[in-house]
Tab-separated table of C-alpha atoms and ligand atoms in Angstrom:
chain	number	residue	atom	x	y	z
A	24	MET	CA	24.622	-12.142	35.115
A	25	ILE	CA	23.429	-13.534	38.409
A	26	LEU	CA	19.809	-14.364	39.049
A	27	GLY	CA	18.820	-14.140	42.716
A	28	SER	CA	19.910	-12.126	45.722
A	29	GLY	CA	19.957	-14.553	48.629
A	30	PRO	CA	23.286	-15.569	50.205
A	31	ALA	CA	24.261	-17.579	47.085
A	32	GLY	CA	23.532	-14.794	44.588
A	33	LEU	CA	25.099	-12.017	46.627
A	34	THR	CA	28.240	-13.997	47.455
A	35	ALA	CA	28.594	-14.854	43.768
A	36	ALA	CA	28.162	-11.132	43.039
A	37	LEU	CA	30.830	-10.187	45.565
A	38	TYR	CA	33.371	-12.635	44.178
A	39	ALA	CA	32.559	-11.868	40.547
A	40	ALA	CA	32.785	-8.134	41.202
A	41	ARG	CA	36.140	-8.466	42.950
A	42	ALA	CA	37.357	-10.510	39.971
A	43	ASN	CA	36.515	-7.517	37.772
A	44	LEU	CA	33.693	-9.289	35.929
A	45	ARG	CA	31.184	-6.452	36.503
A	46	PRO	CA	28.267	-8.756	37.328
A	47	LEU	CA	24.692	-7.665	36.889
A	48	VAL	CA	22.366	-9.101	39.536
A	49	LEU	CA	18.649	-9.414	38.935
A	50	LYS	CA	17.530	-9.499	42.544
A	51	GLY	CA	14.099	-10.962	41.890
A	52	ILE	CA	10.815	-9.994	43.445
A	53	ASP	CA	11.525	-11.631	46.821
A	54	ALA	CA	14.918	-9.920	47.037
A	55	GLY	CA	17.133	-11.267	49.807
A	56	GLY	CA	15.520	-14.692	49.715
A	57	GLN	CA	14.427	-16.818	52.635
A	58	LEU	CA	16.527	-14.970	55.222
A	59	MET	CA	14.170	-12.022	54.792
A	60	LEU	CA	11.571	-14.157	56.557
A	61	THR	CA	13.698	-14.932	59.604
A	62	THR	CA	14.514	-13.009	62.732
A	63	ASP	CA	17.673	-13.896	64.678
A	64	VAL	CA	20.398	-15.721	62.775
A	65	GLU	CA	22.816	-17.179	65.304
A	66	ASN	CA	24.704	-19.579	63.066
A	67	TYR	CA	26.209	-17.304	60.442
A	68	PRO	CA	29.924	-17.126	61.273
A	69	GLY	CA	31.201	-13.693	62.160
A	70	PHE	CA	28.128	-12.576	64.095
A	71	PRO	CA	28.730	-13.780	67.659
A	72	ASP	CA	25.746	-11.799	68.968
A	73	ALA	CA	23.384	-12.956	66.194
A	74	VAL	CA	22.135	-10.828	63.349
A	75	LEU	CA	18.637	-10.312	61.989
A	76	GLY	CA	18.032	-12.123	58.692
A	77	PRO	CA	17.089	-8.953	56.752
A	78	GLU	CA	20.072	-7.087	58.210
A	79	LEU	CA	22.440	-9.845	57.141
A	80	MET	CA	21.091	-9.618	53.607
A	81	GLU	CA	21.362	-5.836	53.607
A	82	ARG	CA	25.014	-6.147	54.650
A	83	MET	CA	25.700	-8.714	51.931
A	84	GLU	CA	24.115	-6.462	49.327
A	85	LYS	CA	26.118	-3.485	50.502
A	86	GLN	CA	29.314	-5.524	50.376
A	87	ALA	CA	28.642	-6.683	46.793
A	88	GLY	CA	27.703	-3.124	45.798
A	89	ARG	CA	30.955	-1.763	47.240
A	90	PHE	CA	32.745	-3.452	44.402
A	91	ASP	CA	31.498	-3.303	40.871
A	92	ALA	CA	28.285	-5.343	41.101
A	93	GLU	CA	25.163	-3.749	39.684
A	94	LEU	CA	21.954	-4.829	41.387
A	95	LEU	CA	18.531	-4.364	39.850
A	96	HIS	CA	15.280	-4.969	41.661
A	97	GLN	CA	13.909	-6.896	38.723
A	98	GLU	CA	12.890	-10.465	38.038
A	99	ALA	CA	13.905	-12.545	35.040
A	100	THR	CA	10.738	-13.538	33.233
A	101	ARG	CA	12.252	-15.535	30.369
A	102	VAL	CA	15.617	-17.060	29.530
A	103	ASP	CA	17.077	-18.586	26.390
A	104	LEU	CA	20.014	-20.841	27.165
A	105	SER	CA	20.122	-22.477	23.740
A	106	THR	CA	22.743	-20.115	22.287
A	107	ARG	CA	25.588	-18.064	23.688
A	108	PRO	CA	25.459	-15.279	24.632
A	109	PHE	CA	22.400	-16.350	26.599
A	110	GLY	CA	19.241	-14.275	26.412
A	111	ILE	CA	17.682	-13.000	29.635
A	112	TRP	CA	14.481	-10.993	29.705
A	113	SER	CA	12.690	-9.035	32.391
A	114	GLY	CA	9.436	-8.075	30.757
A	115	ASP	CA	10.457	-6.245	27.574
A	116	GLU	CA	14.006	-5.603	28.683
A	117	GLU	CA	16.600	-7.930	27.233
A	118	TRP	CA	20.207	-8.742	28.108
A	119	ARG	CA	22.777	-10.913	26.357
A	120	VAL	CA	25.196	-12.500	28.801
A	121	ARG	CA	28.310	-14.611	28.373
A	122	THR	CA	27.828	-16.542	31.555
A	123	LEU	CA	24.963	-17.013	33.951
A	124	ILE	CA	24.787	-17.957	37.619
A	125	ILE	CA	21.432	-19.249	38.754
A	126	ALA	CA	20.821	-18.557	42.440
A	127	THR	CA	17.050	-18.335	42.439
A	128	GLY	CA	16.673	-20.379	45.614
A	129	ALA	CA	13.800	-22.463	46.816
A	130	THR	CA	10.574	-21.554	48.478
A	131	ALA	CA	9.467	-23.379	51.581
A	132	MET	CA	5.905	-24.534	51.108
A	133	MET	CA	3.553	-22.984	53.627
A	134	LEU	CA	0.073	-23.841	54.837
A	135	GLY	CA	-1.319	-20.541	53.571
A	136	LEU	CA	-2.788	-19.267	56.849
A	137	ASP	CA	-2.783	-15.572	57.760
A	138	SER	CA	-1.700	-16.419	61.301
A	139	GLU	CA	1.176	-18.517	59.940
A	140	ARG	CA	2.432	-15.610	57.837
A	141	ARG	CA	2.024	-13.113	60.694
A	142	LEU	CA	3.996	-15.263	63.152
A	143	LEU	CA	6.716	-16.384	60.747
A	144	GLY	CA	9.987	-15.740	62.574
A	145	HIS	CA	8.073	-15.348	65.840
A	146	GLY	CA	7.532	-19.014	66.574
A	147	VAL	CA	6.560	-20.214	63.114
A	148	SER	CA	9.591	-21.592	61.297
A	149	THR	CA	10.465	-23.624	58.241
A	150	CYS	CA	13.931	-24.625	59.461
A	151	ALA	CA	14.652	-26.644	62.599
A	152	THR	CA	18.425	-26.414	62.135
A	153	CYS	CA	18.112	-22.625	62.107
A	154	ASP	CA	15.596	-22.092	64.876
A	155	GLY	CA	15.446	-25.209	67.070
A	156	PHE	CA	17.922	-23.744	69.521
A	157	PHE	CA	15.472	-20.979	70.476
A	158	PHE	CA	13.015	-23.511	71.903
A	159	ARG	CA	14.889	-25.129	74.752
A	160	GLY	CA	12.593	-26.814	77.245
A	161	GLN	CA	9.436	-26.004	75.258
A	162	GLU	CA	6.740	-27.960	73.449
A	163	LEU	CA	6.720	-27.844	69.667
A	164	LEU	CA	4.580	-28.852	66.709
A	165	VAL	CA	5.879	-30.083	63.375
A	166	VAL	CA	3.504	-30.133	60.411
A	167	GLY	CA	3.971	-32.723	57.644
A	168	GLY	CA	4.422	-36.436	57.141
A	169	GLY	CA	7.468	-36.699	54.876
A	170	ASP	CA	11.163	-37.238	55.591
A	171	SER	CA	11.650	-33.516	56.194
A	172	ALA	CA	8.987	-33.419	58.893
A	173	LEU	CA	10.433	-36.405	60.727
A	174	GLU	CA	13.988	-35.178	60.367
A	175	GLU	CA	12.943	-31.834	61.838
A	176	ALA	CA	11.017	-33.558	64.636
A	177	LEU	CA	13.997	-35.744	65.534
A	178	PHE	CA	16.348	-32.756	65.486
A	179	LEU	CA	13.997	-30.715	67.665
A	180	THR	CA	13.987	-33.371	70.404
A	181	ARG	CA	17.457	-32.051	71.305
A	182	PHE	CA	15.806	-28.936	72.652
A	183	ALA	CA	12.095	-29.527	73.134
A	184	THR	CA	10.430	-31.380	75.963
A	185	LYS	CA	7.859	-32.708	73.518
A	186	VAL	CA	7.485	-32.641	69.740
A	187	THR	CA	4.103	-33.392	68.195
A	188	VAL	CA	3.931	-34.216	64.497
A	189	VAL	CA	0.643	-33.142	62.927
A	190	HIS	CA	-0.137	-35.036	59.737
A	191	ARG	CA	-3.155	-34.711	57.475
A	192	ARG	CA	-3.443	-38.467	56.867
A	193	ASP	CA	-3.067	-41.563	59.018
A	194	ARG	CA	-0.019	-42.785	57.135
A	195	LEU	CA	3.374	-41.162	56.843
A	196	ARG	CA	5.025	-40.488	53.513
A	197	ALA	CA	8.487	-40.660	55.103
A	198	SER	CA	10.904	-43.553	54.558
A	199	LYS	CA	10.564	-46.589	56.819
A	200	VAL	CA	13.823	-45.930	58.627
A	201	MET	CA	12.780	-42.383	59.540
A	202	GLN	CA	9.330	-43.583	60.593
A	203	ASP	CA	10.828	-46.216	62.863
A	204	ARG	CA	13.199	-43.728	64.413
A	205	ALA	CA	10.513	-41.108	65.042
A	206	MET	CA	7.940	-43.590	66.300
A	207	ALA	CA	10.439	-45.049	68.750
A	208	HIS	CA	11.358	-41.652	70.188
A	209	GLU	CA	9.828	-41.102	73.596
A	210	ARG	CA	9.447	-37.334	73.130
A	211	ILE	CA	7.799	-37.486	69.694
A	212	GLY	CA	4.036	-37.878	69.463
A	213	PHE	CA	1.675	-37.881	66.473
A	214	VAL	CA	-1.693	-36.329	65.773
A	215	TRP	CA	-3.179	-38.084	62.755
A	216	ASN	CA	-5.726	-36.980	60.154
A	217	SER	CA	-5.345	-33.409	61.287
A	218	VAL	CA	-4.506	-30.032	59.849
A	219	VAL	CA	-3.498	-26.765	61.469
A	220	GLU	CA	-6.480	-24.468	61.156
A	221	GLU	CA	-4.849	-21.537	62.906
A	222	VAL	CA	-1.585	-20.722	64.616
A	223	LEU	CA	-2.456	-19.148	67.956
A	224	GLY	CA	-0.715	-16.167	69.523
A	225	GLU	CA	-0.627	-12.407	69.150
A	226	THR	CA	3.055	-11.544	68.900
A	227	VAL	CA	4.561	-14.967	69.557
A	228	VAL	CA	3.235	-18.464	69.018
A	229	ARG	CA	1.420	-20.009	71.966
A	230	GLY	CA	-0.180	-22.973	70.217
A	231	ALA	CA	-2.333	-24.072	67.331
A	232	ARG	CA	-5.916	-24.975	66.625
A	233	LEU	CA	-6.034	-28.344	64.915
A	234	ARG	CA	-8.940	-29.785	62.963
A	235	ASN	CA	-9.464	-33.481	62.522
A	236	VAL	CA	-10.286	-33.874	58.834
A	237	LEU	CA	-12.433	-36.964	59.445
A	238	THR	CA	-14.573	-35.714	62.330
A	239	ASN	CA	-14.197	-31.940	61.834
A	240	GLU	CA	-13.546	-31.718	65.561
A	241	THR	CA	-11.177	-28.903	66.562
A	242	THR	CA	-8.730	-28.870	69.458
A	243	GLU	CA	-6.306	-26.279	70.748
A	244	VAL	CA	-2.830	-27.520	71.595
A	245	PRO	CA	-0.178	-25.467	73.368
A	246	ALA	CA	3.188	-25.016	71.662
A	247	ALA	CA	5.930	-22.397	71.630
A	248	GLY	CA	6.814	-23.128	68.035
A	249	VAL	CA	5.226	-24.485	64.878
A	250	PHE	CA	7.645	-25.950	62.333
A	251	VAL	CA	6.115	-26.213	58.884
A	252	ALA	CA	7.867	-29.050	57.030
A	253	ILE	CA	5.653	-29.829	54.066
A	254	GLY	CA	8.316	-29.532	51.384
A	255	HIS	CA	10.204	-26.987	49.296
A	256	THR	CA	9.776	-25.849	45.722
A	257	PRO	CA	12.979	-24.923	43.902
A	258	ASN	CA	12.473	-21.773	41.824
A	259	THR	CA	13.293	-23.234	38.435
A	260	ALA	CA	10.119	-22.846	36.360
A	261	LEU	CA	12.079	-20.466	34.119
A	262	PHE	CA	14.628	-23.131	33.175
A	263	GLU	CA	12.386	-26.112	32.535
A	264	GLY	CA	13.340	-27.855	29.300
A	265	GLN	CA	16.568	-25.843	29.033
A	266	LEU	CA	18.680	-27.348	31.813
A	267	ASP	CA	18.883	-30.758	33.449
A	268	LEU	CA	16.761	-30.712	36.567
A	269	ASP	CA	16.051	-33.393	39.152
A	270	ALA	CA	12.679	-33.088	40.843
A	271	GLY	CA	12.901	-29.401	39.957
A	272	TYR	CA	16.374	-28.843	41.464
A	273	VAL	CA	19.190	-27.801	39.102
A	274	LEU	CA	21.657	-30.630	38.560
A	275	VAL	CA	25.313	-29.635	38.827
A	276	ARG	CA	28.470	-31.557	38.016
A	277	GLU	CA	29.863	-31.887	41.509
A	278	PRO	CA	32.274	-30.841	42.886
A	279	THR	CA	31.748	-27.858	40.539
A	280	THR	CA	28.658	-25.704	40.088
A	281	ALA	CA	28.516	-26.335	36.325
A	282	THR	CA	25.062	-27.209	35.014
A	283	SER	CA	24.229	-29.227	31.908
A	284	VAL	CA	24.593	-26.065	29.805
A	285	GLU	CA	28.142	-24.850	29.307
A	286	GLY	CA	28.552	-21.395	30.781
A	287	VAL	CA	25.603	-21.703	33.146
A	288	PHE	CA	26.340	-22.294	36.827
A	289	ALA	CA	24.012	-22.753	39.766
A	290	ALA	CA	24.367	-22.278	43.510
A	291	GLY	CA	22.407	-22.361	46.742
A	292	ASP	CA	19.020	-23.814	47.543
A	293	VAL	CA	18.084	-24.062	43.863
A	294	VAL	CA	20.630	-26.916	43.773
A	295	ASP	CA	20.822	-28.067	47.361
A	296	ARG	CA	18.040	-30.008	48.986
A	297	THR	CA	20.241	-31.417	51.711
A	298	TYR	CA	21.784	-28.604	53.738
A	299	ARG	CA	19.699	-25.501	52.936
A	300	GLN	CA	21.770	-23.168	55.093
A	301	ALA	CA	22.732	-19.547	54.452
A	302	ILE	CA	26.388	-20.416	54.928
A	303	THR	CA	26.315	-23.373	52.531
A	304	ALA	CA	24.473	-21.268	49.942
A	305	ALA	CA	27.039	-18.490	50.341
A	306	GLY	CA	29.854	-21.027	49.954
A	307	MET	CA	28.320	-22.367	46.790
A	308	GLY	CA	27.832	-18.824	45.463
A	309	CYS	CA	31.564	-18.289	45.861
A	310	GLN	CA	32.255	-21.529	43.979
A	311	ALA	CA	29.911	-20.486	41.159
A	312	ALA	CA	31.671	-17.133	40.733
A	313	ILE	CA	35.063	-18.835	40.583
A	314	ASP	CA	33.716	-21.413	38.115
A	315	ALA	CA	32.254	-18.619	35.965
A	316	GLU	CA	35.505	-16.694	36.076
A	317	ARG	CA	37.494	-19.763	34.965
A	318	PHE	CA	34.973	-20.471	32.247
A	319	LEU	CA	35.285	-16.933	30.852
A	320	GLU	CA	39.031	-17.198	31.017
A	321	SER	CA	38.940	-20.486	29.101
A	322	GLN	CA	36.938	-18.629	26.445
A	323	GLY	CA	39.695	-16.095	26.120
A	324	ARG	CA	37.752	-13.384	27.935
B	26	LIG	P1	7.444	-34.599	50.811
B	26	LIG	O1	8.058	-35.941	50.777
B	26	LIG	O2	6.744	-34.078	49.611
B	26	LIG	O3	6.431	-34.592	52.032
B	26	LIG	C1	5.616	-33.495	52.292
B	26	LIG	C2	4.669	-33.862	53.420
B	26	LIG	O4	3.916	-32.710	53.751
B	26	LIG	C3	3.687	-34.981	53.056
B	26	LIG	O5	3.535	-35.833	54.133
B	26	LIG	C4	2.430	-34.206	52.724
B	26	LIG	O6	1.267	-34.900	53.067
B	26	LIG	C5	2.529	-33.014	53.643
B	26	LIG	N1	1.860	-31.845	53.076
B	26	LIG	C6	2.037	-31.284	51.847
B	26	LIG	N2	1.260	-30.193	51.714
B	26	LIG	C7	0.581	-30.063	52.863
B	26	LIG	C8	-0.375	-29.136	53.327
B	26	LIG	N3	-0.769	-28.101	52.587
B	26	LIG	N4	-0.895	-29.312	54.567
B	26	LIG	C9	-0.482	-30.340	55.339
B	26	LIG	N5	0.417	-31.246	54.966
B	26	LIG	C10	0.951	-31.111	53.728
B	26	LIG	O7	8.509	-33.453	51.184
B	26	LIG	P2	9.798	-33.570	52.126
B	26	LIG	O8	9.490	-34.275	53.372
B	26	LIG	O9	10.335	-32.183	52.192
B	26	LIG	O10	10.798	-34.440	51.268
B	26	LIG	C11	11.174	-34.069	49.942
B	26	LIG	C12	12.156	-35.100	49.395
B	26	LIG	O11	13.397	-35.011	50.089
B	26	LIG	C13	11.675	-36.530	49.561
B	26	LIG	O12	12.103	-37.285	48.461
B	26	LIG	C14	12.379	-36.981	50.813
B	26	LIG	O13	12.572	-38.390	50.871
B	26	LIG	C15	13.708	-36.248	50.708
B	26	LIG	N6	14.267	-36.018	52.054
B	26	LIG	C16	15.030	-36.997	52.617
B	26	LIG	C17	15.539	-36.833	53.903
B	26	LIG	C18	16.352	-37.903	54.511
B	26	LIG	O14	16.457	-38.969	53.950
B	26	LIG	N7	16.971	-37.694	55.656
B	26	LIG	C19	15.262	-35.685	54.620
B	26	LIG	C20	14.473	-34.707	54.038
B	26	LIG	C21	13.962	-34.909	52.762
B	26	LIG	P3	0.799	-36.214	52.247
B	26	LIG	O15	1.707	-37.304	52.724
B	26	LIG	O16	-0.611	-36.379	52.625
B	26	LIG	O17	1.002	-35.860	50.810
C-alpha cells in the first residue's frame, strides 16, 4: 500500500505496479499534493514547454493506472505498524498490508488570508526554486524570518530587482550565517514588526498591504510576487509514536528509504526538508518501490 498521491506516491505506484506488486494507493484528501497548487512547472524534465502542476499530476496518475495500480480517493485515518501485516484504516474500512510506502508529503504553512489562497500560483508562491524564474526584473516580497525565508530571499535576488523580507518581529530566527549573508545583500531589504494583512491584485499579484504590529499602521507596497516562507509541516500525525521521526519528518536509513519499522518505507517531502522538488520526490518514490520490492522478495514473496 502507498499512502499519498504526489510525485513520490505516484512514482512509487508506477514502479510497484510494473513490478507486479499490485499496489493500492490511498490518494488522500488533497490528492496530487502540492503541485495541485501550482501553475506552470518548467523544471520537470521531459516538458520543454512547461506543464501545469495539476496536469502533470493527472498524467502521473494515468501512467500509474495504466499498469496494475489501484487508486482510491480515500485518506488513511489510522495505522498500526506494530505487527505485520500492518493495519491501515480509512474510517471503518480496514486493510492488512505486507509493506507500506509513506508518501504523505508536507504542507507549506500559509498565512491564512483569502487573498493569499486566491492568488496562489498567480504571484503567491511557497517555493522560490520553482517560481523565482518567473519574476525576472521585478520586485518581490518574502514573508518569514527563518532560514527558509532568507534562503528564498537570497535565491530570488538572481531574478528580482529588489527583495523585501517581511518579518513579524524585529529579530530573525534564521542562523547567523544566513542573517549576515542576507543583511549584506544590496538588493535585500527588511520590513520589521510587520505582517501581510492582504495580498493585493485581482488576477495577479500587484503588491501587499502590510500592518506594523506595534503601531497598527498599514502601508501598501508594490510587488509582483509574494513568497510565503514560514515553514512546512510534514504530514505525519498518523505515525507519531510508531515510527522514528525528526521534527515531524520521517527518518530513513539513507541511502535507502527504509524507516525504523521493517517493511515501511518513506519517500518525498515527508522525509525531505532540503530539496522539496517534484523531481526529487519522484526519484525517492522510485527508490521506495524498489526497496519495497526487495523487502518482499527477501520475505519469500
Ligand atoms: P522556522 O525556522 O520555523 O521559521 C519560520 C519563520 O516564519 C519564523 O521566523 C516565524 O516567525 C515566521 N512565521 C511563522 N508563522 C508565521 C505567520 N503566521 N505569520 C508570519 N510569520 C510567521 O521555519 P523554516 O525557516 O522553514 O526552517 C525550518 C528548519 O529548517 C529550521 O531548523 C531551519 O534552520 C532549517 N532550514 C535550514 C536552511 C539552511 O540552513 N540553509 C534552510 C531552510 C531551512 P517567528 O520568528 O516570530 O517565530
